[in-house]
Coordinates of C-alpha atoms in Angstrom, one line a residue:
Chain A
M1 CA 0.1 0.0 0.0
N2 CA 1.5 3.2 -1.2
I3 CA 0.7 6.8 0.0
I4 CA -0.1 9.1 -2.8
S5 CA -1.0 12.0 -0.6
K6 CA -1.6 12.8 3.1
T7 CA -3.5 16.2 4.0
R8 CA -4.6 17.4 7.4
S9 CA -8.3 18.0 7.6
F10 CA -10.3 18.9 10.5
G11 CA -7.7 17.6 12.9
G12 CA -7.6 14.2 11.2
T13 CA -5.8 12.9 8.2
Q14 CA -7.3 12.8 4.5
S15 CA -5.0 10.4 2.5
V16 CA -5.0 8.8 -0.8
H17 CA -3.3 5.3 -1.4
S18 CA -2.6 3.0 -4.2
H19 CA -2.1 -0.8 -4.2
V20 CA -1.8 -3.7 -6.5
S21 CA -5.4 -5.3 -6.7
E22 CA -5.0 -8.9 -7.3
V23 CA -8.8 -9.3 -7.7
L24 CA -9.0 -6.6 -10.3
G25 CA -5.7 -7.1 -12.0
C26 CA -4.6 -3.5 -12.0
D27 CA -3.3 -0.7 -9.7
M28 CA -6.2 0.7 -7.7
R29 CA -6.5 3.9 -5.6
F30 CA -8.7 4.7 -2.6
A31 CA -9.1 7.7 -0.2
V32 CA -9.2 7.3 3.5
F33 CA -10.1 9.7 6.2
T34 CA -8.7 8.9 9.6
P35 CA -10.0 11.0 12.6
P36 CA -7.6 12.8 15.1
A37 CA -5.9 10.3 17.4
D38 CA -5.5 13.1 20.1
V39 CA -9.2 13.3 20.5
H40 CA -10.3 9.9 19.8
G41 CA -7.3 7.6 20.7
A42 CA -5.4 5.3 18.3
G43 CA -8.5 3.3 17.3
P44 CA -9.5 1.0 15.9
Y45 CA -12.6 3.2 15.0
P46 CA -15.8 2.2 13.4
V47 CA -15.3 2.4 9.4
L48 CA -17.6 3.4 6.6
Y49 CA -17.2 2.4 3.0
W50 CA -18.5 5.0 0.5
L51 CA -19.3 3.9 -3.0
S52 CA -19.4 6.6 -5.5
G53 CA -21.5 7.0 -8.8
L54 CA -20.9 6.8 -12.5
T55 CA -17.9 8.6 -13.7
C56 CA -16.4 9.3 -10.1
T57 CA -13.0 8.2 -8.9
E58 CA -11.9 8.2 -5.2
E59 CA -11.7 11.9 -5.3
N60 CA -15.3 13.2 -5.8
F61 CA -16.6 12.2 -2.4
T62 CA -13.5 13.1 -0.7
A63 CA -13.4 16.7 -2.1
K64 CA -17.0 17.6 -2.3
A65 CA -19.0 15.8 0.3
G66 CA -17.7 17.5 3.4
A67 CA -17.7 14.3 5.3
Q68 CA -14.6 14.9 7.2
R69 CA -16.0 17.4 9.8
I70 CA -18.5 14.9 11.2
A71 CA -16.0 11.9 10.9
A72 CA -13.5 13.8 12.9
E73 CA -15.9 14.7 15.5
L74 CA -17.4 11.3 15.9
G75 CA -14.1 9.3 15.4
L76 CA -15.1 7.5 12.0
V77 CA -12.7 6.1 9.3
V78 CA -14.3 6.8 5.8
V79 CA -12.9 4.8 2.9
A80 CA -13.7 6.0 -0.6
P81 CA -12.6 3.5 -3.4
D82 CA -12.4 4.1 -7.1
T83 CA -15.6 3.0 -9.2
S84 CA -14.0 0.4 -11.6
P85 CA -10.7 -1.2 -12.4
R86 CA -8.5 1.2 -14.6
G87 CA -5.2 1.3 -16.4
E88 CA -3.3 -0.6 -19.2
G89 CA -5.2 -3.6 -20.5
V90 CA -8.5 -2.7 -18.8
P91 CA -11.4 -2.3 -21.5
G92 CA -13.6 0.5 -21.5
D93 CA -16.9 1.3 -23.2
P94 CA -16.4 0.8 -26.8
D95 CA -18.0 4.1 -27.7
G96 CA -16.6 5.9 -24.7
A97 CA -19.9 6.2 -22.9
Y98 CA -20.1 7.4 -19.3
D99 CA -22.4 4.9 -18.0
F100 CA -20.5 1.7 -18.7
G101 CA -16.8 0.4 -18.4
L102 CA -14.3 2.7 -16.8
G103 CA -15.9 4.6 -14.0
A104 CA -18.9 2.4 -14.2
G105 CA -18.0 -1.0 -12.5
F106 CA -21.4 -1.4 -10.9
Y107 CA -19.9 -3.2 -8.0
L108 CA -20.5 -6.7 -9.5
N109 CA -18.3 -9.5 -10.7
A110 CA -18.6 -9.6 -14.6
T111 CA -18.9 -13.1 -16.1
E112 CA -18.8 -12.1 -19.8
S113 CA -15.8 -11.4 -21.9
P114 CA -13.8 -9.1 -22.2
W115 CA -15.2 -7.6 -18.9
S116 CA -14.8 -10.7 -16.7
K117 CA -10.8 -10.4 -16.6
H118 CA -10.9 -7.2 -14.6
Y119 CA -14.4 -6.1 -13.8
K120 CA -14.7 -7.8 -10.2
M121 CA -15.7 -4.9 -7.9
Y122 CA -17.9 -7.0 -6.0
S123 CA -15.1 -9.2 -4.7
Y124 CA -12.8 -6.0 -4.4
I125 CA -15.3 -4.1 -2.2
T126 CA -16.5 -7.0 -0.1
R127 CA -13.1 -8.9 0.4
E128 CA -9.9 -7.5 -1.0
L129 CA -10.3 -3.8 0.2
P130 CA -11.6 -4.5 3.7
T131 CA -8.9 -7.1 4.3
L132 CA -6.4 -4.5 3.3
I133 CA -7.8 -1.7 5.3
E134 CA -8.3 -3.8 8.4
K135 CA -4.6 -4.7 8.0
E136 CA -3.1 -1.4 7.3
L137 CA -5.2 1.1 9.1
P138 CA -7.0 1.7 12.4
A139 CA -10.3 0.3 11.1
D140 CA -12.5 -2.0 13.3
A141 CA -13.6 -5.2 11.3
V142 CA -16.6 -5.7 13.4
R143 CA -18.0 -2.1 13.2
A144 CA -18.2 -1.5 9.5
G145 CA -21.0 0.1 7.4
I146 CA -21.5 0.9 3.8
F147 CA -23.1 3.9 2.0
G148 CA -23.0 5.5 -1.5
H149 CA -24.6 7.7 -4.1
S150 CA -26.5 6.6 -7.4
M151 CA -24.6 3.6 -8.9
G152 CA -22.8 3.4 -5.6
G153 CA -26.1 3.5 -3.7
H154 CA -26.9 0.4 -5.8
G155 CA -23.6 -1.0 -4.6
A156 CA -24.1 -0.3 -0.9
L157 CA -27.5 -1.7 -0.9
T158 CA -26.8 -4.8 -2.6
I159 CA -23.5 -5.5 -0.7
H160 CA -25.3 -4.9 2.7
L161 CA -28.2 -7.1 1.8
K162 CA -25.7 -10.0 0.8
H163 CA -23.4 -9.4 3.8
P164 CA -25.2 -7.8 6.7
D165 CA -22.9 -9.3 9.1
K166 CA -19.7 -7.7 7.6
F167 CA -21.3 -4.3 6.4
K168 CA -23.7 -3.9 9.4
T169 CA -25.3 -0.6 8.5
C170 CA -26.3 0.9 5.1
S171 CA -27.5 4.1 3.8
A172 CA -27.7 5.6 0.2
F173 CA -28.3 8.9 -1.7
S174 CA -30.2 8.6 -4.8
P175 CA -29.6 4.9 -5.4
I176 CA -30.4 2.8 -8.3
V177 CA -32.6 0.2 -6.7
A178 CA -34.0 -1.7 -9.5
P179 CA -31.2 -2.0 -12.0
S180 CA -32.8 -4.9 -13.9
E181 CA -35.5 -2.6 -14.9
V182 CA -33.8 0.7 -15.9
P183 CA -31.6 1.8 -18.8
W184 CA -28.3 2.2 -16.8
G185 CA -28.7 -1.2 -15.2
K186 CA -30.0 -3.0 -18.2
K187 CA -27.1 -1.7 -20.3
A188 CA -24.5 -2.7 -17.5
F189 CA -26.1 -6.1 -16.6
S190 CA -26.4 -7.4 -20.2
N191 CA -22.8 -6.5 -21.0
Y192 CA -21.2 -7.6 -17.7
L193 CA -23.6 -10.5 -16.9
G194 CA -25.0 -11.6 -20.2
S195 CA -28.4 -11.7 -21.6
D196 CA -29.8 -14.4 -19.2
E197 CA -31.8 -12.1 -16.8
S198 CA -31.8 -14.7 -14.1
A199 CA -28.3 -13.8 -13.2
W200 CA -29.1 -10.1 -12.6
A201 CA -31.2 -10.8 -9.6
A202 CA -28.1 -11.4 -7.5
Y203 CA -27.2 -7.6 -8.1
D204 CA -30.6 -6.1 -7.9
A205 CA -31.4 -4.5 -4.5
S206 CA -35.2 -4.7 -5.0
A207 CA -34.9 -8.4 -5.9
L208 CA -32.5 -9.2 -3.1
V209 CA -34.5 -7.4 -0.3
S210 CA -37.7 -9.4 -1.4
K211 CA -35.9 -12.5 -0.6
N212 CA -33.5 -11.6 2.2
P213 CA -34.3 -8.5 4.3
S214 CA -31.1 -7.6 6.3
G215 CA -32.5 -7.1 9.8
A216 CA -30.9 -3.9 10.0
D217 CA -32.4 -0.2 9.2
I218 CA -31.8 1.3 5.8
L219 CA -31.9 5.0 5.2
I220 CA -32.2 6.5 1.8
D221 CA -32.4 10.1 0.8
Q222 CA -33.7 11.0 -2.6
G223 CA -33.9 14.4 -4.2
M224 CA -37.2 15.3 -5.7
A225 CA -35.7 17.4 -8.4
D226 CA -33.2 14.7 -9.4
Q227 CA -33.3 14.5 -13.2
F228 CA -32.7 10.8 -13.0
L229 CA -35.6 10.1 -10.6
E230 CA -38.2 8.8 -12.8
E231 CA -36.1 7.0 -15.5
Q232 CA -33.4 5.4 -13.6
L233 CA -34.0 5.5 -9.9
K234 CA -37.6 4.7 -8.9
P235 CA -37.2 4.5 -5.2
E236 CA -40.8 3.4 -4.8
R237 CA -39.9 -0.1 -6.2
F238 CA -37.5 -0.7 -3.3
A239 CA -39.9 0.7 -0.8
A240 CA -42.5 -1.7 -2.1
A241 CA -40.2 -4.5 -1.9
C242 CA -39.1 -3.7 1.7
Q243 CA -42.6 -3.3 2.9
A244 CA -43.5 -6.8 1.4
S245 CA -40.4 -8.6 3.0
G246 CA -40.4 -6.7 6.4
Q247 CA -37.2 -4.7 5.7
S248 CA -37.0 -1.6 7.8
L249 CA -36.5 1.4 5.5
T250 CA -36.5 5.2 6.0
L251 CA -37.0 6.8 2.7
R252 CA -36.9 10.6 2.7
M253 CA -37.9 12.3 -0.4
Q254 CA -36.1 15.7 -0.3
D255 CA -38.0 18.6 -1.8
G256 CA -36.1 20.6 -4.5
Y257 CA -32.7 18.6 -4.5
D258 CA -31.0 17.2 -7.4
H259 CA -28.6 14.4 -8.0
S260 CA -25.4 16.3 -7.3
Y261 CA -23.0 16.5 -4.5
Y262 CA -24.6 19.7 -3.2
F263 CA -27.5 17.4 -2.3
I264 CA -25.1 14.8 -0.6
A265 CA -23.2 17.6 1.4
T266 CA -26.5 18.8 2.6
F267 CA -27.4 15.4 4.2
I268 CA -24.1 14.0 4.7
E269 CA -24.1 14.7 8.5
D270 CA -27.4 12.9 9.0
H271 CA -25.9 9.7 7.3
L272 CA -22.6 9.7 9.2
R273 CA -24.5 10.1 12.7
W274 CA -27.0 7.6 11.5
H275 CA -24.2 5.0 10.8
Y276 CA -22.2 5.8 14.1
E277 CA -25.2 5.6 16.3
R278 CA -25.9 2.0 15.1
L279 CA -22.4 0.9 14.9
T280 CA -21.5 2.0 18.5
R281 CA -24.9 1.1 20.1
R282 CA -24.5 -1.5 22.8
Chain B
M1 CA -27.1 38.2 -16.2
N2 CA -27.8 34.6 -17.2
I3 CA -28.4 31.6 -15.1
I4 CA -26.1 28.7 -15.9
S5 CA -27.2 26.5 -13.1
K6 CA -29.3 26.6 -9.9
T7 CA -28.9 23.9 -7.3
R8 CA -30.5 23.5 -3.8
S9 CA -28.0 23.3 -1.1
F10 CA -28.6 23.3 2.8
G11 CA -32.1 24.7 2.0
G12 CA -30.6 27.7 0.2
T13 CA -29.7 28.1 -3.5
Q14 CA -26.3 27.6 -5.1
S15 CA -26.4 29.1 -8.5
V16 CA -23.8 30.0 -11.3
H17 CA -24.4 33.0 -13.5
S18 CA -22.8 34.6 -16.6
H19 CA -22.9 38.2 -17.9
V20 CA -21.0 40.3 -20.2
S21 CA -18.4 42.3 -18.5
E22 CA -17.7 45.7 -20.0
V23 CA -14.7 46.5 -17.8
L24 CA -13.0 43.0 -18.9
G25 CA -14.4 42.8 -22.4
C26 CA -15.4 39.2 -22.2
D27 CA -18.2 36.9 -20.7
M28 CA -17.6 36.1 -17.0
R29 CA -19.0 33.6 -14.8
F30 CA -19.6 33.9 -11.1
A31 CA -21.2 31.5 -8.3
V32 CA -23.6 32.7 -5.8
F33 CA -25.1 31.0 -2.5
T34 CA -28.4 32.7 -1.4
P35 CA -29.6 31.5 1.9
P36 CA -33.0 30.0 2.6
A37 CA -35.8 32.8 2.4
D38 CA -38.2 30.7 4.6
V39 CA -35.6 31.0 7.5
H40 CA -34.1 34.3 6.8
G41 CA -36.7 36.3 4.9
A42 CA -36.3 37.8 1.6
G43 CA -33.1 39.9 2.5
P44 CA -31.2 41.8 1.5
Y45 CA -28.5 39.7 3.3
P46 CA -25.1 40.6 4.3
V47 CA -22.8 39.5 1.4
L48 CA -19.3 38.1 1.2
Y49 CA -17.1 38.2 -1.8
W50 CA -14.6 35.1 -2.0
L51 CA -11.5 35.7 -4.4
S52 CA -9.8 32.3 -5.4
G53 CA -6.3 31.4 -5.9
L54 CA -4.2 30.7 -9.0
T55 CA -5.8 28.2 -11.5
C56 CA -9.2 28.4 -10.0
T57 CA -12.6 29.4 -11.5
E58 CA -15.8 30.2 -9.8
E59 CA -16.2 26.3 -9.0
N60 CA -13.5 25.5 -6.9
F61 CA -14.6 27.4 -3.6
T62 CA -18.2 26.5 -4.4
A63 CA -17.7 22.7 -4.7
K64 CA -14.9 22.2 -2.1
A65 CA -15.1 24.8 0.8
G66 CA -18.3 23.7 2.3
A67 CA -19.4 27.2 3.0
Q68 CA -23.0 26.7 2.2
R69 CA -23.9 25.0 5.6
I70 CA -22.7 28.1 7.6
A71 CA -24.0 30.6 5.2
A72 CA -27.5 29.0 5.3
E73 CA -27.4 29.0 9.0
L74 CA -26.5 32.6 9.3
G75 CA -28.2 34.1 6.4
L76 CA -25.3 35.2 4.1
V77 CA -25.0 35.8 0.5
V78 CA -21.6 34.5 -0.7
V79 CA -20.3 35.4 -4.1
A80 CA -17.3 33.5 -5.9
P81 CA -16.2 35.1 -9.2
D82 CA -13.7 33.9 -11.6
T83 CA -10.0 34.6 -11.3
S84 CA -9.2 36.3 -14.6
P85 CA -10.9 37.4 -17.8
R86 CA -11.3 34.4 -20.2
G87 CA -12.4 33.8 -23.7
E88 CA -11.5 34.5 -27.3
G89 CA -9.2 37.3 -27.5
V90 CA -8.0 37.2 -23.9
P91 CA -4.3 36.5 -24.0
G92 CA -2.8 34.0 -21.6
D93 CA 0.8 33.2 -20.5
P94 CA 2.9 32.5 -23.6
D95 CA 4.3 29.5 -22.1
G96 CA 1.1 28.3 -20.6
A97 CA 2.3 28.7 -17.1
Y98 CA -0.3 28.4 -14.2
D99 CA 0.8 31.4 -12.4
F100 CA 0.2 34.2 -15.0
G101 CA -2.5 35.2 -17.4
L102 CA -5.6 32.9 -17.5
G103 CA -6.7 31.8 -13.9
A104 CA -4.2 34.5 -12.6
G105 CA -5.5 38.0 -12.7
F106 CA -4.1 38.9 -9.5
Y107 CA -7.0 41.4 -8.9
L108 CA -5.2 44.3 -10.3
N109 CA -5.6 46.7 -13.3
A110 CA -3.0 45.9 -15.9
T111 CA -1.3 48.9 -17.5
E112 CA 1.1 46.9 -19.9
S113 CA 0.3 45.8 -23.4
P114 CA -1.2 43.2 -24.2
W115 CA -2.6 42.7 -20.7
S116 CA -4.2 46.0 -20.3
K117 CA -7.1 45.5 -22.7
H118 CA -8.7 42.8 -20.6
Y119 CA -6.9 42.2 -17.2
K120 CA -8.8 44.8 -15.1
M121 CA -9.9 42.4 -12.2
Y122 CA -9.4 45.3 -9.7
S123 CA -12.2 47.5 -11.3
Y124 CA -14.3 44.3 -11.8
I125 CA -14.2 43.2 -8.1
T126 CA -14.5 46.6 -6.7
R127 CA -17.1 48.1 -9.0
E128 CA -18.7 46.2 -11.9
L129 CA -19.4 42.9 -9.9
P130 CA -20.9 44.5 -6.7
T131 CA -23.0 46.7 -8.6
L132 CA -24.5 43.8 -10.6
I133 CA -25.0 41.6 -7.5
E134 CA -26.6 44.5 -5.5
K135 CA -29.0 45.0 -8.4
E136 CA -29.9 41.7 -9.2
L137 CA -29.6 39.6 -6.0
P138 CA -30.8 40.1 -2.4
A139 CA -27.3 41.5 -1.2
D140 CA -26.9 44.3 1.1
A141 CA -24.6 47.0 -0.3
V142 CA -23.8 48.3 3.0
R143 CA -22.9 45.0 4.8
A144 CA -20.2 43.5 2.5
G145 CA -17.0 41.8 3.3
I146 CA -14.2 40.1 1.4
F147 CA -12.1 37.1 1.9
G148 CA -10.0 34.8 -0.2
H149 CA -7.2 32.1 -0.6
S150 CA -3.6 32.7 -1.6
M151 CA -3.7 35.0 -4.8
G152 CA -7.2 35.6 -3.8
G153 CA -6.1 36.3 -0.1
H154 CA -3.8 39.0 -1.7
G155 CA -6.8 40.3 -3.5
A156 CA -9.0 40.4 -0.3
L157 CA -6.5 42.3 1.6
T158 CA -5.5 44.9 -0.9
I159 CA -9.2 45.5 -1.9
H160 CA -10.2 45.8 1.8
L161 CA -7.4 48.2 2.7
K162 CA -8.1 50.4 -0.4
H163 CA -12.0 50.2 0.2
P164 CA -12.8 49.8 3.7
D165 CA -15.9 51.5 3.5
K166 CA -17.2 49.3 0.8
F167 CA -15.7 45.9 1.9
K168 CA -15.9 46.4 5.6
T169 CA -14.6 43.1 6.8
C170 CA -11.7 41.1 5.6
S171 CA -10.2 37.7 6.2
A172 CA -7.7 35.4 4.3
F173 CA -6.4 31.9 4.0
S174 CA -2.7 31.4 3.1
P175 CA -2.5 34.9 1.4
I176 CA 0.3 36.4 -0.8
V177 CA 0.9 39.3 1.4
A178 CA 4.1 40.7 0.0
P179 CA 3.6 40.1 -3.8
S180 CA 6.5 42.7 -4.6
E181 CA 9.0 40.6 -2.9
V182 CA 8.2 36.9 -3.9
P183 CA 8.4 35.0 -7.2
W184 CA 4.6 34.7 -8.0
G185 CA 4.1 38.4 -7.4
K186 CA 7.1 39.6 -9.2
K187 CA 6.3 37.7 -12.3
A188 CA 2.8 39.0 -12.3
F189 CA 3.5 42.7 -11.4
S190 CA 6.5 43.1 -13.9
N191 CA 4.2 41.9 -16.6
Y192 CA 1.0 43.5 -15.9
L193 CA 2.3 46.6 -14.3
G194 CA 5.7 47.0 -15.8
S195 CA 9.4 47.1 -14.6
D196 CA 8.8 50.4 -12.5
E197 CA 8.3 49.0 -9.0
S198 CA 6.8 52.2 -7.6
A199 CA 3.6 51.1 -9.4
W200 CA 3.6 47.8 -7.5
A201 CA 2.9 49.3 -4.0
A202 CA -0.6 50.1 -5.0
Y203 CA -1.3 46.2 -5.1
D204 CA 1.0 45.0 -2.2
A205 CA -0.9 44.5 1.1
S206 CA 2.1 45.0 3.2
A207 CA 3.0 48.3 1.5
L208 CA -0.7 49.4 1.6
V209 CA -1.1 48.6 5.3
S210 CA 1.9 50.4 6.4
K211 CA 0.4 53.7 5.2
N212 CA -3.2 53.0 5.6
P213 CA -4.6 50.6 8.3
S214 CA -8.2 49.9 7.6
G215 CA -9.7 50.4 11.2
A216 CA -11.2 47.0 11.0
D217 CA -9.8 43.7 12.3
I218 CA -8.3 41.4 9.8
L219 CA -8.3 37.5 10.3
I220 CA -5.7 35.4 8.6
D221 CA -5.3 31.4 8.8
Q222 CA -2.1 30.0 7.6
G223 CA -1.2 26.4 7.4
M224 CA 2.5 25.7 8.8
A225 CA 2.8 22.7 6.4
D226 CA 2.0 25.0 3.4
Q227 CA 4.6 24.1 0.7
F228 CA 4.4 27.8 -0.4
L229 CA 4.8 29.4 3.0
E230 CA 8.5 30.3 3.0
E231 CA 9.1 31.1 -0.7
Q232 CA 5.7 32.9 -1.7
L233 CA 3.5 33.8 1.3
K234 CA 5.6 35.3 4.2
P235 CA 2.8 36.1 6.6
E236 CA 5.4 37.6 9.1
R237 CA 5.9 40.6 6.6
F238 CA 2.3 41.5 6.7
A239 CA 2.2 41.0 10.6
A240 CA 5.2 43.2 11.1
A241 CA 3.6 46.0 8.8
C242 CA 0.4 45.7 10.7
Q243 CA 2.1 46.0 14.0
A244 CA 4.1 49.1 12.8
S245 CA 1.0 50.9 11.5
G246 CA -1.6 49.9 14.3
Q247 CA -3.5 47.5 12.1
S248 CA -5.6 45.1 14.0
L249 CA -4.6 41.5 12.9
T250 CA -5.4 37.9 14.1
L251 CA -2.9 35.6 12.4
R252 CA -3.4 32.0 13.2
M253 CA -0.5 29.6 12.3
Q254 CA -2.3 26.2 11.9
D255 CA 0.0 23.3 12.7
G256 CA 0.0 20.5 10.1
Y257 CA -2.2 22.1 7.4
D258 CA -1.2 22.6 3.7
H259 CA -2.4 24.9 1.0
S260 CA -5.3 22.9 -0.2
Y261 CA -9.1 23.3 0.2
Y262 CA -8.9 20.7 2.9
F263 CA -7.4 23.4 5.0
I264 CA -9.9 25.9 3.9
A265 CA -12.8 23.6 4.6
T266 CA -11.5 23.1 8.1
F267 CA -11.7 26.7 9.0
I268 CA -14.3 28.2 6.8
E269 CA -16.9 28.2 9.5
D270 CA -14.6 30.4 11.7
H271 CA -14.4 32.8 8.8
L272 CA -18.0 33.1 8.0
R273 CA -18.9 33.6 11.7
W274 CA -16.1 36.1 12.0
H275 CA -17.5 38.2 9.1
Y276 CA -21.0 37.8 10.0
E277 CA -20.5 38.9 13.6
R278 CA -18.8 42.2 12.4
L279 CA -21.1 42.8 9.6
T280 CA -24.2 42.7 11.7
R281 CA -22.9 44.3 15.0
R282 CA -24.9 47.3 16.0

């Protein structure tokens, strides 16, 4: 694990690291906020994994969400990985589209060629990255949560629902909740997973929650002026599936907010406090 | 004045506008945060002008500083202009350097050809922009302050010192305080203003404060791990000049912080509260 940069922020440390990912077959970057040790001790601290949306790298959340202030106050480690494999030999969208390939790994393990060689973000996020973080940083393996935005909200929901014992708490901003039914998801799943839609359900939050509610609470914030709300996001699908299966869900429709990081920054404090409270409850 | 974008943020509105600048002879953009009217009424509100540093546009501060949260709470308008003229016919650095020309207007009125045609950021910030803002937005002309970062800290200090009745409060992060004596300033001033150094003093905060202390307090935050501290910033020069002339100055040397927006975000709340308190004091 190499250090790309290390910057003081709210008394803690915002750093960016690189490492060789065996799972993805390329170098990967991730950003980490570590809270001030003089306030909170040396840790290990509760840890949150943030999954970003389409086109993002490890930098967007780190620079724009304003999470460091509350993470420093509470004593939380926050990890923000990149959104896809990258680098030499990693194929991108043939047409250079923003919604598939580079920056658009969809937090799944691709089974179709040529994607299946590198696009294994599901294994990367659920196994390789936390193992590295827990080994190298003061992050508590038994107090971990996951959250994300848009495509990353999809990632957070699906990973929490499949691993509620590893990622105990979950929240999302503007998540893709029914990828099997919307254009972004159909494009990604048909390419990464093939045309047999029965394979898609393993990465569809609404399908997953219908069969396996997690037992935890889930928090979702969704802007009502979000340009992608009707065509791509459809939070009502997930809400209906949660209600049917008994999954606890708090869905907040936020008047006037769009899909941007200005929306995330406005409500990030609520999400961090929400995770912290549940991860540290005795 | 055109609207480029309008986004809800912390209950208020983050917008980006464009207009034809007669002073600069080009189209210009600026960003504005307007606080929530349902909390603070329709205004006019106290207004702060933020001047950004080298390479920045109106976007850097807006996306990264996290000022909206406190501006929404207090009821402040915050205006973030671009840092130089731009567009067709506006000359940049012949070598494409980051520290002169486009993105590096230094908040002065150039007198040397070819810069003197467009590079009039001093008149733009002190006259044209506030006149437009006060006409089109709920900004109170008599409760205005100015602050900035690095080159923009230089701009804020010099403009406050020359117009303490217009820009009544002033603060800065990591400002260039003695441009006549440091590489960034010498390059800019010799090109924009010519080789006669007697013309430089009108845009040198340390020279200005020696002769004309403003009567207000000035707040400066400076990171001690700032890579530009020794060669370009030299806050001790300004502190000495303030002490000699009786200018009130609070200079805070912040251990471990660098020159980045992570530093600004950490202390932006202090600055906003500091301006607000002084602008609304009776």
